[in-house]
Structures are given as structure tokens and as C-alpha cells.
Short mmCIF file of C-alpha atoms in Angstrom, two decimals:
data_model
loop_
_atom_site.label_atom_id
_atom_site.label_comp_id
_atom_site.label_asym_id
_atom_site.label_seq_id
_atom_site.Cartn_x
_atom_site.Cartn_y
_atom_site.Cartn_z
CA MET A 1 1.08 4.10 32.77
CA SER A 2 -0.43 5.50 29.06
CA ARG A 3 -2.89 8.26 29.65
CA THR A 4 -4.94 6.97 27.03
CA VAL A 5 -7.83 4.03 28.02
CA PRO A 6 -6.15 0.80 26.65
CA ALA A 7 -8.40 -1.77 25.97
CA MET A 8 -8.54 -4.75 28.25
CA PRO A 9 -11.93 -5.85 27.69
CA PRO A 10 -11.26 -9.33 29.06
CA LEU A 11 -9.97 -7.92 32.32
CA ALA A 12 -12.12 -4.99 32.43
CA ASP A 13 -15.25 -7.67 32.53
CA ALA A 14 -13.75 -9.97 35.31
CA ALA A 15 -12.96 -6.59 37.31
CA GLU A 16 -16.88 -5.98 36.56
CA ARG A 17 -17.82 -9.35 37.64
CA LEU A 18 -16.09 -9.45 40.80
CA ARG A 19 -17.20 -6.41 42.06
CA ARG A 20 -20.49 -7.00 41.25
CA LEU A 21 -20.50 -10.45 43.12
CA HIS A 22 -20.44 -8.68 46.15
CA HIS A 23 -23.69 -7.29 45.51
CA GLY A 24 -24.96 -10.73 45.04
CA GLY A 25 -27.78 -12.86 46.81
CA GLY A 26 -25.14 -14.73 49.16
CA PRO A 27 -21.63 -13.96 50.52
CA LEU A 28 -18.84 -14.41 48.06
CA VAL A 29 -16.99 -17.65 48.97
CA LEU A 30 -13.39 -17.35 48.50
CA PRO A 31 -11.51 -20.39 49.31
CA ASN A 32 -7.81 -18.80 49.01
CA ALA A 33 -5.24 -20.31 46.60
CA TRP A 34 -1.61 -20.34 46.94
CA ASP A 35 -0.43 -21.83 43.48
CA ALA A 36 -1.61 -22.73 39.72
CA ALA A 37 -2.89 -26.35 41.04
CA SER A 38 -4.91 -24.82 44.07
CA ALA A 39 -6.30 -22.32 41.73
CA ARG A 40 -7.25 -24.84 39.20
CA ALA A 41 -8.98 -27.01 42.14
CA VAL A 42 -10.93 -24.10 43.27
CA VAL A 43 -12.40 -23.56 40.03
CA ALA A 44 -13.13 -27.05 39.43
CA SER A 45 -14.91 -27.32 42.69
CA GLY A 46 -17.15 -24.78 41.43
CA PHE A 47 -16.06 -21.44 42.89
CA PRO A 48 -16.44 -18.41 40.52
CA VAL A 49 -13.68 -16.32 41.56
CA VAL A 50 -9.72 -17.41 42.67
CA ALA A 51 -8.59 -15.43 45.38
CA THR A 52 -4.90 -15.61 46.75
CA THR A 53 -3.58 -15.91 50.23
CA SER A 54 -0.55 -14.20 50.76
CA ALA A 55 1.05 -16.37 53.54
CA GLY A 56 0.41 -19.53 51.79
CA LEU A 57 1.12 -18.20 48.41
CA VAL A 58 4.74 -16.87 49.66
CA ASN A 59 5.28 -20.16 52.02
CA ALA A 60 5.17 -22.08 49.00
CA LEU A 61 7.57 -20.26 47.39
CA GLY A 62 9.99 -20.43 50.51
CA PHE A 63 9.29 -16.95 52.04
CA ASP A 64 7.67 -15.65 55.39
CA ASP A 65 4.41 -13.44 54.97
CA HIS A 66 4.62 -9.54 55.77
CA GLU A 67 6.19 -8.64 52.46
CA GLN A 68 9.66 -11.12 53.30
CA ALA A 69 9.57 -12.24 49.76
CA PRO A 70 10.57 -10.28 46.47
CA VAL A 71 7.93 -8.57 45.19
CA ASP A 72 8.91 -9.96 41.26
CA GLU A 73 8.38 -13.49 42.79
CA VAL A 74 4.79 -12.81 44.02
CA PHE A 75 3.40 -11.27 40.83
CA ALA A 76 4.95 -14.14 39.13
CA ALA A 77 3.04 -16.61 41.26
CA VAL A 78 -0.12 -14.48 40.62
CA ARG A 79 0.53 -14.47 36.74
CA ARG A 80 1.18 -18.33 37.11
CA ILE A 81 -2.24 -18.69 38.54
CA ALA A 82 -4.12 -16.42 36.70
CA ASP A 83 -2.69 -18.25 33.46
CA ALA A 84 -3.99 -21.62 35.01
CA VAL A 85 -7.48 -20.54 34.92
CA SER A 86 -9.64 -19.58 32.06
CA ASP A 87 -10.03 -15.90 31.28
CA GLY A 88 -13.26 -15.16 32.44
CA VAL A 89 -12.30 -16.05 36.08
CA PRO A 90 -11.65 -13.09 38.04
CA VAL A 91 -8.33 -13.41 39.96
CA THR A 92 -7.84 -11.04 43.10
CA ALA A 93 -4.48 -11.30 44.84
CA ASP A 94 -3.32 -10.47 48.60
CA LEU A 95 -0.45 -8.24 48.01
CA GLU A 96 -0.43 -7.19 51.61
CA ALA A 97 0.47 -3.58 51.99
CA GLY A 98 1.47 -3.04 48.25
CA TYR A 99 5.16 -3.87 48.99
CA ARG A 100 5.77 -0.26 48.82
CA LEU A 101 5.01 0.27 45.55
CA ALA A 102 3.45 3.33 44.29
CA PRO A 103 -0.21 2.67 43.51
CA ALA A 104 0.28 3.02 39.58
CA GLU A 105 3.03 0.76 39.67
CA LEU A 106 1.08 -1.56 41.95
CA VAL A 107 -1.93 -1.79 39.51
CA GLU A 108 0.15 -1.93 36.45
CA ARG A 109 2.02 -5.37 37.75
CA LEU A 110 -1.46 -6.56 38.89
CA LEU A 111 -3.25 -6.05 35.55
CA ALA A 112 -0.11 -7.41 33.91
CA ALA A 113 -0.30 -10.64 36.24
CA GLY A 114 -3.85 -11.19 34.96
CA GLY A 115 -5.05 -9.99 38.41
CA VAL A 116 -8.66 -7.46 38.61
CA GLY A 117 -8.67 -7.30 42.41
CA LEU A 118 -6.19 -6.90 45.32
CA ASN A 119 -6.19 -7.14 49.39
CA LEU A 120 -4.63 -3.80 50.42
CA GLU A 121 -4.14 -3.30 54.13
CA ASP A 122 -3.39 -0.47 56.50
CA SER A 123 -0.83 -2.38 58.73
CA ASP A 124 2.55 -0.30 58.23
CA HIS A 125 5.19 -3.00 57.72
CA HIS A 126 7.70 -0.62 56.93
CA GLY A 127 7.35 2.25 59.23
CA PRO A 128 6.83 2.97 62.95
CA GLY A 129 3.07 1.37 63.00
CA PRO A 130 1.28 -0.41 63.98
CA LEU A 131 -1.04 1.25 61.24
CA VAL A 132 -0.80 3.75 58.67
CA ASP A 133 -2.79 6.90 59.16
CA ALA A 134 -6.46 6.43 57.95
CA GLY A 135 -6.61 9.43 55.41
CA GLN A 136 -2.93 8.32 54.05
CA GLN A 137 -4.79 4.92 53.61
CA ALA A 138 -7.79 6.25 52.15
CA ASP A 139 -5.60 8.57 49.58
CA ARG A 140 -3.78 5.35 48.39
CA ILE A 141 -7.00 3.40 47.93
CA ALA A 142 -8.43 6.07 45.58
CA ALA A 143 -5.00 6.06 43.98
CA VAL A 144 -5.36 2.60 43.38
CA VAL A 145 -8.88 2.73 42.00
CA ALA A 146 -7.84 5.72 39.69
CA ALA A 147 -5.05 4.19 38.21
CA GLY A 148 -7.12 0.89 37.06
CA ARG A 149 -9.67 3.34 35.87
CA ALA A 150 -6.92 4.92 34.09
CA ALA A 151 -5.77 1.46 32.65
CA GLY A 152 -9.90 0.84 31.68
CA VAL A 153 -10.08 -1.63 34.47
CA ASP A 154 -12.02 -0.84 37.68
CA VAL A 155 -10.20 -2.97 40.18
CA ALA A 156 -11.83 -4.17 43.13
CA VAL A 157 -9.77 -3.24 45.97
CA ASN A 158 -10.65 -5.31 49.31
CA ALA A 159 -9.37 -2.93 51.86
CA ARG A 160 -7.88 -4.58 55.31
CA VAL A 161 -8.96 -2.78 58.40
CA ASP A 162 -5.92 -4.08 60.96
CA VAL A 163 -7.30 -2.21 63.96
CA HIS A 164 -8.60 -5.84 65.69
CA ILE A 165 -6.08 -8.14 64.37
CA ARG A 166 -3.17 -5.44 65.08
CA ALA A 167 -5.09 -4.77 68.49
CA VAL A 168 -4.67 -1.12 67.94
CA GLY A 169 -6.19 1.02 71.04
CA GLU A 170 -8.03 0.15 74.02
CA GLU A 171 -10.33 -2.80 73.06
CA GLY A 172 -13.31 -0.85 74.31
CA GLY A 173 -12.51 1.93 71.28
CA ARG A 174 -11.48 -0.62 68.35
CA LEU A 175 -15.00 -1.06 66.76
CA ALA A 176 -15.39 2.84 66.31
CA GLU A 177 -11.69 2.76 65.03
CA ALA A 178 -12.56 -0.07 62.40
CA LEU A 179 -15.84 1.55 61.51
CA ARG A 180 -14.33 5.22 60.61
CA ARG A 181 -11.69 3.21 58.91
CA GLY A 182 -13.71 1.33 56.74
CA ARG A 183 -16.33 4.16 56.09
CA ALA A 184 -13.14 6.29 54.97
CA TYR A 185 -12.04 3.26 52.54
CA LEU A 186 -15.22 2.75 50.95
CA ALA A 187 -15.48 6.25 50.64
CA ALA A 188 -12.18 6.26 48.69
CA GLY A 189 -13.56 3.97 46.37
CA ALA A 190 -12.82 0.40 47.82
CA THR A 191 -15.29 -2.70 46.85
CA CYS A 192 -15.53 -3.97 49.86
CA VAL A 193 -13.86 -3.83 53.79
CA TYR A 194 -12.05 -6.44 55.37
CA PRO A 195 -11.81 -6.46 59.29
CA ILE A 196 -9.27 -9.32 59.43
CA GLY A 197 -9.61 -10.68 63.23
CA VAL A 198 -13.00 -10.30 63.85
CA ALA A 199 -14.80 -13.46 64.78
CA ASP A 200 -17.82 -12.58 67.25
CA GLU A 201 -21.05 -12.25 65.76
CA PRO A 202 -21.83 -8.80 67.44
CA THR A 203 -18.94 -6.91 66.20
CA ILE A 204 -19.41 -8.81 62.80
CA ALA A 205 -22.81 -7.27 62.95
CA ALA A 206 -21.94 -3.96 64.05
CA LEU A 207 -19.22 -3.74 60.99
CA VAL A 208 -21.92 -4.99 58.33
CA ASP A 209 -24.50 -2.22 60.02
CA GLY A 210 -22.66 0.40 60.47
CA VAL A 211 -19.89 0.23 57.84
CA GLY A 212 -22.41 1.07 54.88
CA GLY A 213 -20.73 -1.26 52.17
CA PRO A 214 -19.75 -4.75 51.57
CA VAL A 215 -17.71 -6.56 54.50
CA ASN A 216 -15.26 -9.52 54.11
CA VAL A 217 -14.98 -11.69 57.23
CA LEU A 218 -12.22 -14.58 57.61
CA ALA A 219 -13.55 -17.92 57.93
CA ARG A 220 -11.85 -19.95 60.59
CA PRO A 221 -12.50 -22.83 63.41
CA GLY A 222 -14.40 -20.57 66.24
CA ALA A 223 -15.80 -17.99 63.52
CA PRO A 224 -19.84 -18.28 62.66
CA SER A 225 -20.97 -20.82 60.15
CA LEU A 226 -21.12 -19.73 56.53
CA ALA A 227 -24.94 -19.51 57.02
CA ARG A 228 -24.71 -17.42 59.85
CA LEU A 229 -22.59 -15.29 58.09
CA ALA A 230 -24.52 -14.80 55.13
CA GLU A 231 -27.76 -14.20 57.95
CA LEU A 232 -25.33 -11.19 59.11
CA GLY A 233 -25.08 -9.84 55.82
CA VAL A 234 -21.60 -10.52 55.25
CA ALA A 235 -20.61 -10.15 51.89
CA ARG A 236 -17.33 -11.69 51.28
CA VAL A 237 -16.09 -14.92 53.04
CA SER A 238 -12.49 -15.92 52.73
CA PHE A 239 -10.14 -18.61 54.59
CA GLY A 240 -7.08 -16.83 54.18
CA ALA A 241 -3.93 -19.60 54.85
CA GLY A 242 -6.42 -22.00 55.93
CA LEU A 243 -6.46 -24.49 53.37
CA MET A 244 -2.86 -24.57 52.22
CA ARG A 245 -1.95 -24.94 56.39
CA SER A 246 -4.50 -27.93 55.99
CA THR A 247 -2.69 -29.39 53.34
CA GLN A 248 0.47 -28.75 54.83
CA ALA A 249 -0.97 -30.69 57.94
CA HIS A 250 -2.16 -33.39 55.69
CA LEU A 251 1.47 -33.52 53.80
CA ALA A 252 3.19 -34.07 57.67
CA GLY A 253 0.94 -36.45 58.55
CA LEU A 254 1.85 -38.73 55.26
CA LEU A 255 5.64 -37.63 56.12
CA ALA A 256 5.08 -39.13 59.56
CA ARG A 257 3.68 -42.50 58.17
CA ILE A 258 6.50 -42.86 55.82
CA LYS A 259 9.28 -42.14 58.69
CA ASP A 260 7.34 -45.28 60.52
CA GLY A 261 7.64 -47.45 57.58
CA GLU A 262 4.05 -47.26 55.65
CA THR A 263 3.62 -46.51 51.92
CA PRO A 264 0.20 -44.13 52.38
CA MET B 1 31.64 -24.17 30.94
CA SER B 2 35.14 -23.21 32.50
CA ARG B 3 37.71 -25.99 31.75
CA THR B 4 39.20 -25.02 35.50
CA VAL B 5 37.54 -26.76 38.37
CA PRO B 6 35.39 -24.09 40.43
CA ALA B 7 35.54 -24.63 44.20
CA MET B 8 31.79 -25.53 44.99
CA PRO B 9 32.55 -27.45 48.57
CA PRO B 10 28.87 -27.28 49.56
CA LEU B 11 27.72 -28.71 46.37
CA ALA B 12 30.35 -31.23 46.18
CA ASP B 13 30.03 -32.22 49.80
CA ALA B 14 26.39 -32.60 49.12
CA ALA B 15 26.51 -34.45 45.98
CA GLU B 16 28.96 -37.05 47.84
CA ARG B 17 26.60 -37.43 50.67
CA LEU B 18 23.87 -38.36 48.09
CA ARG B 19 25.53 -40.77 46.22
CA ARG B 20 26.87 -42.35 49.28
CA LEU B 21 23.36 -42.73 50.56
CA HIS B 22 22.72 -44.96 47.63
CA HIS B 23 25.10 -47.76 49.49
CA GLY B 24 23.74 -47.22 53.11
CA GLY B 25 22.10 -49.84 55.45
CA GLY B 26 18.83 -49.49 53.98
CA PRO B 27 16.87 -47.97 51.21
CA LEU B 28 17.53 -44.13 50.73
CA VAL B 29 13.63 -42.90 51.14
CA LEU B 30 12.48 -40.12 49.00
CA PRO B 31 9.35 -38.50 49.73
CA ASN B 32 9.44 -35.99 46.54
CA ALA B 33 8.56 -32.59 47.31
CA TRP B 34 7.43 -30.15 44.71
CA ASP B 35 7.75 -26.40 46.19
CA ALA B 36 9.56 -24.81 48.97
CA ALA B 37 6.98 -25.71 51.45
CA SER B 38 6.55 -29.39 50.80
CA ALA B 39 10.69 -29.62 50.30
CA ARG B 40 10.80 -28.12 54.28
CA ALA B 41 8.18 -30.51 55.75
CA VAL B 42 10.24 -33.29 54.05
CA VAL B 43 13.39 -32.03 55.96
CA ALA B 44 11.57 -30.99 58.97
CA SER B 45 10.00 -34.93 59.07
CA GLY B 46 13.73 -36.40 59.27
CA PHE B 47 14.57 -37.24 55.94
CA PRO B 48 17.75 -36.26 54.59
CA VAL B 49 17.68 -35.71 51.14
CA VAL B 50 14.72 -33.58 48.83
CA ALA B 51 13.91 -34.93 45.76
CA THR B 52 11.45 -33.36 43.56
CA THR B 53 8.73 -34.86 41.41
CA SER B 54 8.52 -33.77 37.78
CA ALA B 55 4.94 -33.94 37.66
CA GLY B 56 4.01 -32.54 40.85
CA LEU B 57 6.25 -29.52 40.50
CA VAL B 58 5.19 -28.54 36.93
CA ASN B 59 1.46 -29.31 37.89
CA ALA B 60 1.89 -26.72 41.11
CA LEU B 61 2.97 -24.38 38.31
CA GLY B 62 0.64 -24.77 36.19
CA PHE B 63 1.76 -26.97 33.67
CA ASP B 64 1.62 -30.58 32.62
CA ASP B 65 4.21 -33.15 33.05
CA HIS B 66 6.39 -34.59 30.15
CA GLU B 67 8.34 -31.58 29.15
CA GLN B 68 5.34 -29.01 28.58
CA ALA B 69 6.66 -26.43 31.25
CA PRO B 70 9.04 -23.85 30.41
CA VAL B 71 12.51 -25.04 31.50
CA ASP B 72 13.20 -21.79 32.95
CA GLU B 73 10.03 -21.94 35.48
CA VAL B 74 11.39 -25.50 36.15
CA PHE B 75 14.80 -24.22 37.16
CA ALA B 76 13.45 -21.42 39.08
CA ALA B 77 11.56 -23.71 41.33
CA VAL B 78 14.27 -26.31 41.86
CA ARG B 79 16.32 -22.95 43.02
CA ARG B 80 13.05 -21.91 45.33
CA ILE B 81 13.51 -25.37 46.82
CA ALA B 82 17.26 -25.55 47.28
CA ASP B 83 17.09 -22.21 48.82
CA ALA B 84 14.17 -23.33 51.45
CA VAL B 85 16.57 -25.97 52.67
CA SER B 86 19.76 -25.45 54.36
CA ASP B 87 22.81 -26.16 52.79
CA GLY B 88 23.90 -29.26 53.81
CA VAL B 89 20.64 -31.13 52.25
CA PRO B 90 21.41 -32.45 48.97
CA VAL B 91 18.42 -31.74 46.41
CA THR B 92 18.10 -34.25 43.38
CA ALA B 93 15.87 -32.82 40.58
CA ASP B 94 13.53 -34.67 38.44
CA LEU B 95 14.48 -33.09 34.94
CA GLU B 96 12.81 -35.55 32.94
CA ALA B 97 14.61 -36.37 29.29
CA GLY B 98 16.90 -32.97 30.24
CA TYR B 99 14.70 -30.73 28.09
CA ARG B 100 16.69 -30.89 25.21
CA LEU B 101 19.59 -29.63 26.74
CA ALA B 102 23.07 -30.30 26.16
CA PRO B 103 24.33 -32.12 28.86
CA ALA B 104 26.90 -29.31 29.97
CA GLU B 105 24.16 -26.89 29.93
CA LEU B 106 21.94 -28.95 31.72
CA VAL B 107 24.56 -30.04 34.62
CA GLU B 108 25.19 -25.72 34.52
CA ARG B 109 21.83 -24.98 35.02
CA LEU B 110 21.67 -27.80 37.56
CA LEU B 111 24.53 -26.52 39.96
CA ALA B 112 23.26 -22.90 39.62
CA ALA B 113 19.78 -23.84 40.68
CA GLY B 114 21.43 -25.68 44.00
CA GLY B 115 20.64 -29.42 42.67
CA VAL B 116 23.46 -31.86 43.11
CA GLY B 117 21.50 -35.16 41.55
CA LEU B 118 18.69 -35.34 38.53
CA ASN B 119 16.59 -38.08 37.24
CA LEU B 120 17.33 -38.62 33.56
CA GLU B 121 15.15 -40.52 31.74
CA ASP B 122 15.29 -42.65 28.35
CA SER B 123 11.66 -41.84 27.15
CA ASP B 124 11.85 -39.90 23.85
CA HIS B 125 9.59 -37.13 24.28
CA HIS B 126 10.37 -35.09 21.21
CA GLY B 127 11.16 -37.98 18.73
CA PRO B 128 9.96 -40.86 17.13
CA GLY B 129 9.95 -42.96 20.15
CA PRO B 130 9.17 -44.68 22.54
CA LEU B 131 12.85 -44.50 23.78
CA VAL B 132 16.12 -43.18 23.22
CA ASP B 133 18.60 -45.91 21.53
CA ALA B 134 20.21 -47.40 24.59
CA GLY B 135 23.91 -46.61 23.41
CA GLN B 136 22.73 -42.90 22.89
CA GLN B 137 21.36 -42.57 26.44
CA ALA B 138 24.51 -43.95 27.90
CA ASP B 139 26.55 -41.72 25.86
CA ARG B 140 24.18 -38.74 27.47
CA ILE B 141 24.55 -39.99 30.96
CA ALA B 142 28.42 -40.16 31.08
CA ALA B 143 28.54 -36.60 29.35
CA VAL B 144 26.47 -35.38 32.45
CA VAL B 145 28.61 -37.06 34.77
CA ALA B 146 31.52 -35.53 33.02
CA ALA B 147 30.35 -31.73 32.94
CA GLY B 148 29.47 -32.45 36.87
CA ARG B 149 33.26 -33.76 37.49
CA ALA B 150 34.68 -30.70 35.58
CA ALA B 151 32.47 -28.15 37.56
CA GLY B 152 33.96 -30.12 40.56
CA VAL B 153 30.81 -32.05 41.68
CA ASP B 154 30.28 -35.63 41.04
CA VAL B 155 26.58 -35.52 40.61
CA ALA B 156 24.24 -38.55 41.00
CA VAL B 157 22.03 -39.32 38.48
CA ASN B 158 19.22 -41.60 38.64
CA ALA B 159 18.94 -43.01 35.57
CA ARG B 160 15.67 -44.01 34.61
CA VAL B 161 14.80 -46.94 32.32
CA ASP B 162 11.39 -46.68 30.88
CA VAL B 163 10.95 -50.29 29.52
CA HIS B 164 7.93 -51.25 31.75
CA ILE B 165 6.00 -48.18 32.20
CA ARG B 166 6.30 -47.48 28.08
CA ALA B 167 5.54 -50.86 27.70
CA VAL B 168 8.29 -51.59 25.17
CA GLY B 169 8.37 -54.75 23.16
CA GLU B 170 6.75 -58.14 24.41
CA GLU B 171 6.11 -58.27 27.90
CA GLY B 172 8.40 -61.31 28.47
CA GLY B 173 11.33 -59.61 26.80
CA ARG B 174 10.85 -56.50 29.17
CA LEU B 175 12.89 -57.38 31.94
CA ALA B 176 16.21 -58.43 29.66
CA GLU B 177 15.91 -55.02 28.07
CA ALA B 178 15.68 -53.41 31.07
CA LEU B 179 18.64 -55.24 32.43
CA ARG B 180 20.42 -54.70 29.24
CA ARG B 181 19.37 -50.77 29.85
CA GLY B 182 20.20 -50.59 33.21
CA ARG B 183 23.59 -52.31 33.27
CA ALA B 184 24.63 -49.78 30.53
CA TYR B 185 23.56 -46.84 32.50
CA LEU B 186 25.51 -48.05 35.52
CA ALA B 187 28.77 -48.54 33.21
CA ALA B 188 28.23 -44.90 32.05
CA GLY B 189 28.69 -43.14 35.45
CA ALA B 190 24.84 -43.49 36.72
CA THR B 191 24.62 -43.62 40.66
CA CYS B 192 21.33 -45.34 40.47
CA VAL B 193 19.02 -47.08 37.90
CA TYR B 194 15.22 -46.28 38.03
CA PRO B 195 13.03 -48.91 36.26
CA ILE B 196 9.71 -46.88 36.67
CA GLY B 197 6.57 -49.05 36.58
CA VAL B 198 7.79 -52.08 37.99
CA ALA B 199 6.12 -52.67 41.25
CA ASP B 200 5.88 -57.00 41.45
CA GLU B 201 8.46 -58.55 43.57
CA PRO B 202 9.91 -61.31 41.17
CA THR B 203 10.93 -58.53 38.55
CA ILE B 204 11.97 -56.30 41.32
CA ALA B 205 14.47 -59.19 42.58
CA ALA B 206 15.65 -59.95 39.30
CA LEU B 207 16.62 -56.22 38.61
CA VAL B 208 18.51 -55.54 41.81
CA ASP B 209 20.51 -59.07 41.32
CA GLY B 210 21.19 -58.38 37.80
CA VAL B 211 21.82 -54.68 37.18
CA GLY B 212 24.99 -55.15 39.47
CA GLY B 213 24.13 -51.69 41.60
CA PRO B 214 21.53 -49.11 43.35
CA VAL B 215 17.99 -49.48 41.92
CA ASN B 216 15.18 -47.09 42.57
CA VAL B 217 11.66 -48.20 42.97
CA LEU B 218 8.61 -46.18 42.91
CA ALA B 219 6.40 -46.66 46.03
CA ARG B 220 2.65 -46.51 45.85
CA PRO B 221 -0.16 -48.56 46.62
CA GLY B 222 0.14 -52.29 45.36
CA ALA B 223 4.04 -52.00 45.30
CA PRO B 224 5.60 -54.32 48.16
CA SER B 225 5.98 -52.09 51.49
CA LEU B 226 8.91 -50.09 52.51
CA ALA B 227 10.23 -52.98 54.76
CA ARG B 228 10.00 -55.97 51.90
CA LEU B 229 11.69 -53.24 49.33
CA ALA B 230 14.43 -53.27 51.88
CA GLU B 231 14.66 -57.01 52.13
CA LEU B 232 14.45 -57.31 48.29
CA GLY B 233 17.74 -54.86 48.65
CA VAL B 234 16.21 -52.00 46.68
CA ALA B 235 18.20 -49.32 47.23
CA ARG B 236 16.23 -46.05 46.82
CA VAL B 237 12.56 -45.45 47.13
CA SER B 238 10.79 -42.86 45.91
CA PHE B 239 7.09 -41.80 45.63
CA GLY B 240 7.03 -39.55 42.66
CA ALA B 241 3.85 -37.50 42.72
CA GLY B 242 2.33 -39.27 45.04
CA LEU B 243 2.35 -37.11 48.33
CA MET B 244 1.65 -34.00 45.91
CA ARG B 245 -1.80 -35.81 44.48
CA SER B 246 -2.93 -37.26 47.93
CA THR B 247 -2.61 -33.15 49.14
CA GLN B 248 -4.36 -32.15 46.03
CA ALA B 249 -7.08 -34.97 47.18
CA HIS B 250 -7.04 -33.47 50.61
CA LEU B 251 -7.67 -29.99 49.15
CA ALA B 252 -10.49 -31.46 46.89
CA GLY B 253 -11.95 -32.67 50.11
CA LEU B 254 -11.97 -29.76 52.03
CA LEU B 255 -13.33 -27.63 48.60
CA ALA B 256 -16.07 -30.11 48.46
CA ARG B 257 -17.01 -29.01 52.27
CA ILE B 258 -16.86 -25.23 51.86
CA LYS B 259 -18.98 -26.02 48.47
CA ASP B 260 -21.75 -27.95 51.22
CA GLY B 261 -21.77 -24.46 53.90
CA GLU B 262 -19.13 -26.05 56.27
CA THR B 263 -16.39 -24.05 57.30
CA PRO B 264 -13.44 -26.51 57.35
#
């Protein structure tokens, strides 16, 4: 990374817009895309930001989630998505736990791919896990934010808190641990905190009230409606691999009909 | 290309199986795939071959059809598709008019990507068009087949005849011109002839009867049913970008519902 601040006005503006949308009048709704065609569809439907789904994106490439895909393929796919939408549309990439890249390289590659935001999870895919130490993760987030600023782009980090989805510790202690981690990640410079796997209203409300910053909730069957999530003060709602899986189910239905001799 | 015949038993066997499936008891049905996930779905649904759709594949990458995509991206996508299915499954790639590659390089890159068959159309995307001279196209097909054999793989060429889709000449003369081209392409070594844009039974029957070899028909709303195409003696039925477009329509529906506040 260069020590001078390069001129990146389109990316800097897009990053600023993305971060601001976490403090708008209602939730930033992100129907996650997995390829250039789905990204174009998201924009054509009037959504202001394209967020990728890591599971959907790597499945479309033929790989499994959890950093099983070659990182070059992942960034190439993000690049195709950013190229497919117009310059002004912020693109935020789900980069899992960062594919073991150092923060400076992670940000450099994200910006080179046209992305201005990233999901970064505290699951430990390559260590004894389940989670990275909270202090280490906060330091990593701070280093990512600093690398972005050094490049002239204030990237939006959506800091995943995997306490609930990884069922860490006793159930009764998870909310407190998620709050502790979420606060640390916001203090480190994250734009938003994403406690994935939380779908019940009391826990969502406690997280929104207690974390002191924007919270991302995964929309899925069984989770509160978008209207209810807005009432609860949720700042960002994403769909993960849900839309990609729904289109795959639609395709499986078409294939079954063709197998039965139909021309759907 | 090496002058010796390299040992490529898996590809050679897959090519042989693909060619044989054009002479089976019923049509070879190809619900065309556009990425690794859709290719896996095709195989999981019990279809013996994966055929790509050029329009669907390049749209998923963010490009338009008709050789607007970088050829490296197209072959990389074919490679991902071949990698995503097991070795024994033949993969045949829609390579449009061959992206201006010389026959030897076209075949070399196809085999390197794991493909054993290709669509090759006689539309002239880069010349005064609409169609390449029939004799030149027959020579190109013969060179592709020869390059495959030199590499030890008897690739299956699905030779598109674009007389009808490009509305070449007077309507009354198109069948005769399609037959003339189809016969020339089969004589040059093509495995199958694909008169795209033909959907009416009399013309399909006349082509099957007159061309003297396997004929590919595009299945689409308005075309005869799969059972009727089988009765007409059609050897190969493909779906083009139809399934990809149907999944995109499904996605557009999901996005509209999300825009309306639903959580589909």
C-alpha cells in the first residue's frame, strides 16, 4: 500500500454513501447478489447498494462456503459484480473471515475489485475456534479501517458477531458476549454489527439498544417482518444466500418438469 | 498443438459418450447451464450431459451475448462448470462462432477447460454477414474435428445453421439453404446440426428427413413438446438461455416482493 492518499473519488463517495445509509430513516435492505446478473437485477429493482452473499457467490463458482474457494476467484467475482453495476452504486462484499489476508492486502484487493464495504466475521475457520479472541478481532477491524483511510476510502466494515450462530458458551450468556463483542467492534471503527443467527425480537431489541450503533439482521422465514425490524430499530437487513437458494429451488423445479417430459 | 496424440482417456471417453448420445433411443435432452451451481443441478436431476448456454453464461458474468465477453472469461467459466461435475459427465460448450480463434486454438482451449463438445454457429459476428460462406464454415468444422482427433479427443461439433434465426434470403428458400448447409456441416464431421429458430413441425420434419444426420431443436414455449420432438426424430433438444431467464424472472419476483416489504 502506498503511504500517500491516492485519488479515489468514485470509491470514496460510494463508501461514504454506503456508511450513511446505515443511519437513514429506515433499514438499509440488502437482497444479496451472487453474480453479475443478480447484481444487475438488485439495482434494476431499485435497491441502492449491492451486497454479495459469500455462500451464494462461491456456490455459483462451484465451491463450498467457509473459505473453501480460492481467494482470487472470489475477488474476480466481486470485480465482475462491481463492473456490472454503474459506478455510483456501492458494492459491499462478504469476505467471510478475510481469507487469512493481512488487513492492508484485504483492503487493497477489495478496492481493486471495486468494493467499498465488507463483511468480516469473527469465526475462526483455520484455528482452534470457534471464535477469534474479541480483542484480536477488534484490532483486525481497526487495521482494515485504517488501511481503507490510508487508501482514501473509508470502507464500511459490517462486523459479524458469530456468538449465536456458533452457539458459543451457555445460551444464557450469549447476549452479553455478543454485546461485548459488538461494542468492541464498533469502537474499533466498524460501521455496523451483524449478530447472525439472531431471529427473536427480544434478543434483536436488546442488541439494538445495547450495542450503541447500527445492527444488521438476517431476513429469513421465521424472522420478524421488514416492518417489524424497522420498528425495532434495525439499521441493516440482509438476505444472505436466501435469494440464491430460492432461485436454485426454482431451477430444480424446472429440471424436474423437463425430466417429466414438459417444456417449462 | 503437439503432433503426437496425448493420452486423454477421460476426455476421449466423455466425447465418445456425448457423440453416441446423439444416436440413442430418444432425444438427448440438454437443459443448458450457465454456472457451476446450475451445472450441478442439471446433473443432480439426472441429465447425462452438461451443455452451456452462451447467452446465460455471459449474462451471469456481466456481458452481452454475441462474442461481447472476453474469451478468457468464457473459458474460465466453462472450466468452473467442468470442475463442478464429475469427470465422467461430458460438458459441451456454446462457443458462439468461435471467438475468432483458429480451430487448433479453439479446440486446445476447449479441452483445457474440460469440454468435449461445442456449438459453432455460422453467423458472422465480425464480418459483413449475416452468415459465413457455407464452404468456409464446413472447412472450419473439419479443422476443429481434425484438431480434436490430433489431441486424441473426437469432439462433438453441434453445427448451428443460422439461416432461419437470421432470416437469410426469401422465406420460401430458407429450408433448402438450411438443408444445404446442414449436409455440408455433417459431411465435414459435425456430430449434429442445429437449425436454431425453427419451431414448426413441418420444417423440423423436413430437416430431420433431409439432412441425413442428428438434428438439434431449441425447446421453448410454442415449440412442439418433447414427446412430439421425439416422434419427429429430433436427436437433441436444448433449452438455450431459457432456464437462466426463468430463474432471473423468479429473482425479479422475489426482489419486487422485498421492495414491497415482504420477506419471501
